[in-house]
Amino acid sequence: MSISLFDLSGKRALVTGSSQGIGLALARGLLAAGAEVVLNGRDATKLATAAETIGARHSLAFDATDHSAVRAAIDGFEAEVGAIDILVNNAGMQHRTPLEDFPADAFERLMRTNVSTVFNVGQAVARHMIARGAGKIINIASVQTALARPGIAPYTATKGAVANLTKGMATDWARYGLQCNAIAPGYFETPLNAALVADAAFSSWLEKRTPAGRWGQVDELIGACIFLASSASSFVNGHVLFVDGGITASL
């Protein structure tokens, strides 16, 4: 097998929610593999700083929860700059509250941020990919796609939805030459998990619960992303790849 299977030279990748955390790490990894990267988020200033940090040529500020704004941004970029060959749907959020007390507005916000964004950006980008007969869509799911923990039931529901939406994308779009898959990270040290990382009791529990015995580091997601973004995964479709230190394999 040639290493050129993983070469992303000449490809352009859009990564949503990429001003920090997992999204920024994946953008940096795609750049290193040869892709041109487009960063996305709602804060243009934060995006510009992130782009300068990793040497990305483009940043595209839009609210991924706004279907019309997404369509306008994607169509405009495709017309003015060029094709988006790879999409990483990474935008997401967390809200921790016992289910019996979970605020309805927080539930709706989670759904919009974690599920609607995947539909909005996925559909807008896929329309162009379908016309070209090729494209890669990588949705960021979670260990909570398969498992639940107290206090995050709605988040778990959103990540289950991401997995099934990924399967639906593959079912509808594989015939047009698209590969649509998901990465399901376990527990990684990110700004989203800062409160858990700082909780000594939780970290101790996690280290015992995870066969690898530790938190994941965001750079450990890059290889999976490059695989799913490259021609190495040309017959992989509708798959959810867990990168979790073995936590979903073990009781």
Tab-separated table of C-alpha atoms in Angstrom:
chain	number	residue	atom	x	y	z
A	1	MET	CA	0.000	0.000	0.000
A	2	SER	CA	1.395	3.363	-1.025
A	3	ILE	CA	1.614	6.166	1.501
A	4	SER	CA	0.279	8.403	-1.293
A	5	LEU	CA	-3.171	7.020	-0.452
A	6	PHE	CA	-3.130	9.388	2.538
A	7	ASP	CA	-1.819	12.414	0.621
A	8	LEU	CA	-4.307	15.297	0.605
A	9	SER	CA	-2.352	17.592	-1.708
A	10	GLY	CA	-4.645	19.544	-3.990
A	11	LYS	CA	-7.664	19.055	-1.720
A	12	ARG	CA	-9.492	21.759	0.223
A	13	ALA	CA	-11.053	21.009	3.626
A	14	LEU	CA	-13.624	22.991	5.615
A	15	VAL	CA	-13.592	22.319	9.363
A	16	THR	CA	-16.480	23.767	11.371
A	17	GLY	CA	-15.925	24.915	14.950
A	18	SER	CA	-12.197	25.047	14.301
A	19	SER	CA	-10.990	28.063	16.265
A	20	GLN	CA	-9.928	25.815	19.166
A	21	GLY	CA	-9.888	22.277	20.562
A	22	ILE	CA	-10.512	19.236	18.383
A	23	GLY	CA	-11.475	21.295	15.328
A	24	LEU	CA	-8.226	23.270	15.350
A	25	ALA	CA	-6.168	20.108	15.894
A	26	LEU	CA	-7.856	18.379	12.956
A	27	ALA	CA	-7.348	21.448	10.768
A	28	ARG	CA	-3.653	21.466	11.636
A	29	GLY	CA	-3.399	17.765	10.817
A	30	LEU	CA	-5.144	18.145	7.465
A	31	LEU	CA	-2.740	20.958	6.605
A	32	ALA	CA	0.217	18.732	7.431
A	33	ALA	CA	-1.209	16.062	5.100
A	34	GLY	CA	-1.196	18.557	2.233
A	35	ALA	CA	-4.735	19.932	2.245
A	36	GLU	CA	-5.673	23.583	2.023
A	37	VAL	CA	-7.805	24.309	5.088
A	38	VAL	CA	-10.752	26.631	5.651
A	39	LEU	CA	-11.461	27.384	9.302
A	40	ASN	CA	-14.980	28.140	10.477
A	41	GLY	CA	-16.639	29.618	13.535
A	42	ARG	CA	-18.898	32.521	14.492
A	43	ASP	CA	-16.158	34.813	15.870
A	44	ALA	CA	-14.189	36.255	12.936
A	45	THR	CA	-11.459	37.679	15.183
A	46	LYS	CA	-10.895	34.374	16.955
A	47	LEU	CA	-10.861	32.602	13.599
A	48	ALA	CA	-8.241	34.965	12.190
A	49	THR	CA	-6.005	34.319	15.197
A	50	ALA	CA	-6.413	30.553	14.801
A	51	ALA	CA	-5.693	30.745	11.068
A	52	GLU	CA	-2.505	32.688	11.712
A	53	THR	CA	-1.459	30.195	14.402
A	54	ILE	CA	-1.586	27.166	12.095
A	55	GLY	CA	-0.914	28.899	8.766
A	56	ALA	CA	-4.349	28.349	7.228
A	57	ARG	CA	-5.070	30.413	4.116
A	58	HIS	CA	-8.795	30.801	4.619
A	59	SER	CA	-11.319	31.408	7.382
A	60	LEU	CA	-15.051	31.550	6.815
A	61	ALA	CA	-17.161	33.012	9.603
A	62	PHE	CA	-20.797	31.902	9.715
A	63	ASP	CA	-23.299	30.563	12.220
A	64	ALA	CA	-23.657	26.874	11.388
A	65	THR	CA	-27.055	26.741	13.129
A	66	ASP	CA	-28.507	29.189	10.563
A	67	HIS	CA	-29.498	27.199	7.464
A	68	SER	CA	-29.805	30.227	5.151
A	69	ALA	CA	-26.529	31.763	6.324
A	70	VAL	CA	-24.726	28.454	5.829
A	71	ARG	CA	-26.056	28.039	2.298
A	72	ALA	CA	-25.065	31.595	1.369
A	73	ALA	CA	-21.573	31.225	2.846
A	74	ILE	CA	-20.859	27.872	1.202
A	75	ASP	CA	-22.255	28.855	-2.201
A	76	GLY	CA	-20.329	32.128	-2.078
A	77	PHE	CA	-17.066	30.432	-1.157
A	78	GLU	CA	-17.434	27.793	-3.877
A	79	ALA	CA	-18.100	30.505	-6.476
A	80	GLU	CA	-15.347	32.883	-5.379
A	81	VAL	CA	-12.541	30.588	-4.161
A	82	GLY	CA	-13.200	27.033	-5.301
A	83	ALA	CA	-14.320	23.555	-4.380
A	84	ILE	CA	-14.627	22.193	-0.857
A	85	ASP	CA	-13.476	18.579	-1.242
A	86	ILE	CA	-13.556	17.605	2.438
A	87	LEU	CA	-15.965	18.672	5.175
A	88	VAL	CA	-15.351	18.032	8.864
A	89	ASN	CA	-18.536	18.773	10.833
A	90	ASN	CA	-17.019	19.479	14.241
A	91	ALA	CA	-19.104	22.328	15.709
A	92	GLY	CA	-20.622	21.267	19.013
A	93	MET	CA	-21.374	22.140	22.621
A	94	GLN	CA	-22.100	20.496	25.982
A	95	HIS	CA	-24.509	21.289	28.829
A	96	ARG	CA	-24.445	19.284	32.061
A	97	THR	CA	-27.603	19.145	34.206
A	98	PRO	CA	-29.607	16.229	35.662
A	99	LEU	CA	-32.271	15.276	33.139
A	100	GLU	CA	-35.197	16.034	35.473
A	101	ASP	CA	-33.941	19.633	35.784
A	102	PHE	CA	-32.628	20.084	32.235
A	103	PRO	CA	-33.780	23.468	30.834
A	104	ALA	CA	-35.850	23.237	27.668
A	105	ASP	CA	-33.938	26.081	26.034
A	106	ALA	CA	-30.624	24.305	26.696
A	107	PHE	CA	-32.036	21.140	25.122
A	108	GLU	CA	-33.033	23.052	21.977
A	109	ARG	CA	-29.670	24.806	21.841
A	110	LEU	CA	-27.860	21.450	22.030
A	111	MET	CA	-29.979	20.081	19.192
A	112	ARG	CA	-29.310	23.112	17.014
A	113	THR	CA	-25.580	23.151	17.702
A	114	ASN	CA	-24.833	19.425	17.624
A	115	VAL	CA	-27.338	18.112	15.064
A	116	SER	CA	-28.732	20.934	12.925
A	117	THR	CA	-25.218	22.122	12.074
A	118	VAL	CA	-24.345	18.693	10.656
A	119	PHE	CA	-27.447	18.810	8.458
A	120	ASN	CA	-27.028	22.471	7.459
A	121	VAL	CA	-23.368	22.393	6.475
A	122	GLY	CA	-23.497	18.820	5.219
A	123	GLN	CA	-26.351	19.567	2.838
A	124	ALA	CA	-24.855	22.849	1.580
A	125	VAL	CA	-21.468	21.275	0.846
A	126	ALA	CA	-22.860	17.993	-0.483
A	127	ARG	CA	-24.853	19.755	-3.195
A	128	HIS	CA	-21.570	20.890	-4.751
A	129	MET	CA	-19.832	17.556	-4.118
A	130	ILE	CA	-22.681	15.672	-5.812
A	131	ALA	CA	-22.308	17.850	-8.909
A	132	ARG	CA	-18.592	16.979	-9.019
A	133	GLY	CA	-19.133	13.280	-8.275
A	134	ALA	CA	-16.757	13.192	-5.306
A	135	GLY	CA	-16.416	14.361	-1.716
A	136	LYS	CA	-15.582	13.429	1.852
A	137	ILE	CA	-17.793	14.278	4.824
A	138	ILE	CA	-16.547	13.506	8.340
A	139	ASN	CA	-18.929	14.164	11.216
A	140	ILE	CA	-17.654	14.347	14.781
A	141	ALA	CA	-19.710	12.049	16.981
A	142	SER	CA	-18.677	10.996	20.518
A	143	VAL	CA	-18.176	8.128	22.896
A	144	GLN	CA	-21.660	9.216	23.987
A	145	THR	CA	-22.901	7.999	20.618
A	146	ALA	CA	-22.770	4.546	22.248
A	147	LEU	CA	-22.733	5.239	25.995
A	148	ALA	CA	-24.507	7.502	28.475
A	149	ARG	CA	-23.421	9.165	31.707
A	150	PRO	CA	-25.503	11.002	34.345
A	151	GLY	CA	-26.280	14.633	33.632
A	152	ILE	CA	-25.772	14.664	29.861
A	153	ALA	CA	-28.759	12.757	28.448
A	154	PRO	CA	-29.626	15.391	25.781
A	155	TYR	CA	-25.982	15.543	24.637
A	156	THR	CA	-26.047	11.749	24.328
A	157	ALA	CA	-29.200	12.034	22.226
A	158	THR	CA	-27.542	14.538	19.885
A	159	LYS	CA	-24.504	12.345	19.327
A	160	GLY	CA	-26.678	9.319	18.656
A	161	ALA	CA	-28.431	11.452	16.063
A	162	VAL	CA	-25.100	12.406	14.483
A	163	ALA	CA	-24.244	8.732	14.010
A	164	ASN	CA	-27.561	7.948	12.335
A	165	LEU	CA	-27.465	11.107	10.222
A	166	THR	CA	-24.026	9.975	9.059
A	167	LYS	CA	-25.504	6.627	7.996
A	168	GLY	CA	-28.296	8.468	6.221
A	169	MET	CA	-25.827	10.684	4.369
A	170	ALA	CA	-23.936	7.616	3.195
A	171	THR	CA	-27.152	5.891	2.131
A	172	ASP	CA	-28.306	8.888	0.073
A	173	TRP	CA	-24.994	10.178	-1.247
A	174	ALA	CA	-22.612	7.223	-1.743
A	175	ARG	CA	-24.141	6.682	-5.189
A	176	TYR	CA	-22.794	10.119	-6.161
A	177	GLY	CA	-19.216	9.336	-5.148
A	178	LEU	CA	-19.286	10.751	-1.608
A	179	GLN	CA	-17.907	8.981	1.458
A	180	CYS	CA	-19.704	10.042	4.651
A	181	ASN	CA	-18.328	8.768	7.957
A	182	ALA	CA	-17.948	9.833	11.574
A	183	ILE	CA	-15.238	9.891	14.228
A	184	ALA	CA	-16.385	9.206	17.788
A	185	PRO	CA	-13.797	10.579	20.229
A	186	GLY	CA	-13.588	9.258	23.759
A	187	TYR	CA	-12.514	11.547	26.586
A	188	PHE	CA	-10.021	14.108	25.325
A	189	GLU	CA	-8.413	17.090	26.980
A	190	THR	CA	-10.279	19.958	25.307
A	191	PRO	CA	-11.842	23.271	26.370
A	192	LEU	CA	-15.236	21.490	26.288
A	193	ASN	CA	-13.984	19.037	28.919
A	194	ALA	CA	-11.985	21.520	31.010
A	195	ALA	CA	-14.227	21.107	34.063
A	196	LEU	CA	-13.861	17.321	33.953
A	197	VAL	CA	-10.104	17.443	33.433
A	198	ALA	CA	-9.850	19.679	36.511
A	199	ASP	CA	-11.964	17.253	38.579
A	200	ALA	CA	-9.472	14.908	40.246
A	201	ALA	CA	-12.164	12.387	41.186
A	202	PHE	CA	-13.495	12.218	37.622
A	203	SER	CA	-10.022	11.918	36.110
A	204	SER	CA	-9.219	9.090	38.502
A	205	TRP	CA	-12.448	7.302	37.546
A	206	LEU	CA	-11.756	7.815	33.834
A	207	GLU	CA	-8.226	6.444	34.057
A	208	LYS	CA	-9.542	3.299	35.718
A	209	ARG	CA	-12.494	2.973	33.315
A	210	THR	CA	-10.450	3.419	30.112
A	211	PRO	CA	-8.231	0.453	29.108
A	212	ALA	CA	-5.562	2.905	27.900
A	213	GLY	CA	-5.579	4.392	31.410
A	214	ARG	CA	-5.551	8.082	30.491
A	215	TRP	CA	-7.205	11.051	28.801
A	216	GLY	CA	-6.762	11.288	25.039
A	217	GLN	CA	-4.730	14.068	23.444
A	218	VAL	CA	-6.387	15.892	20.533
A	219	ASP	CA	-3.530	15.120	18.120
A	220	GLU	CA	-4.443	11.438	18.492
A	221	LEU	CA	-7.563	12.120	16.400
A	222	ILE	CA	-5.608	13.369	13.401
A	223	GLY	CA	-4.749	9.971	11.916
A	224	ALA	CA	-8.384	8.879	11.849
A	225	CYS	CA	-9.368	12.147	10.189
A	226	ILE	CA	-6.694	11.884	7.500
A	227	PHE	CA	-7.722	8.285	6.786
A	228	LEU	CA	-11.380	9.233	6.329
A	229	ALA	CA	-10.463	12.337	4.296
A	230	SER	CA	-8.158	10.485	1.912
A	231	SER	CA	-8.466	7.972	-0.915
A	232	ALA	CA	-7.389	5.283	1.576
A	233	SER	CA	-11.050	5.151	2.700
A	234	SER	CA	-12.601	5.068	-0.781
A	235	PHE	CA	-14.941	2.160	0.111
A	236	VAL	CA	-15.647	3.166	3.712
A	237	ASN	CA	-19.111	4.652	4.055
A	238	GLY	CA	-21.560	5.191	6.912
A	239	HIS	CA	-18.982	4.067	9.476
A	240	VAL	CA	-18.506	5.458	12.994
A	241	LEU	CA	-14.846	5.135	13.998
A	242	PHE	CA	-14.386	5.169	17.778
A	243	VAL	CA	-11.095	6.683	18.950
A	244	ASP	CA	-11.527	6.212	22.667
A	245	GLY	CA	-8.678	4.292	24.263
A	246	GLY	CA	-10.876	1.194	24.373
A	247	ILE	CA	-13.603	2.570	26.653
A	248	THR	CA	-16.474	1.291	24.470
A	249	ALA	CA	-14.842	-2.156	24.213
A	250	SER	CA	-14.657	-2.797	27.940
A	251	LEU	CA	-17.051	-3.130	30.877
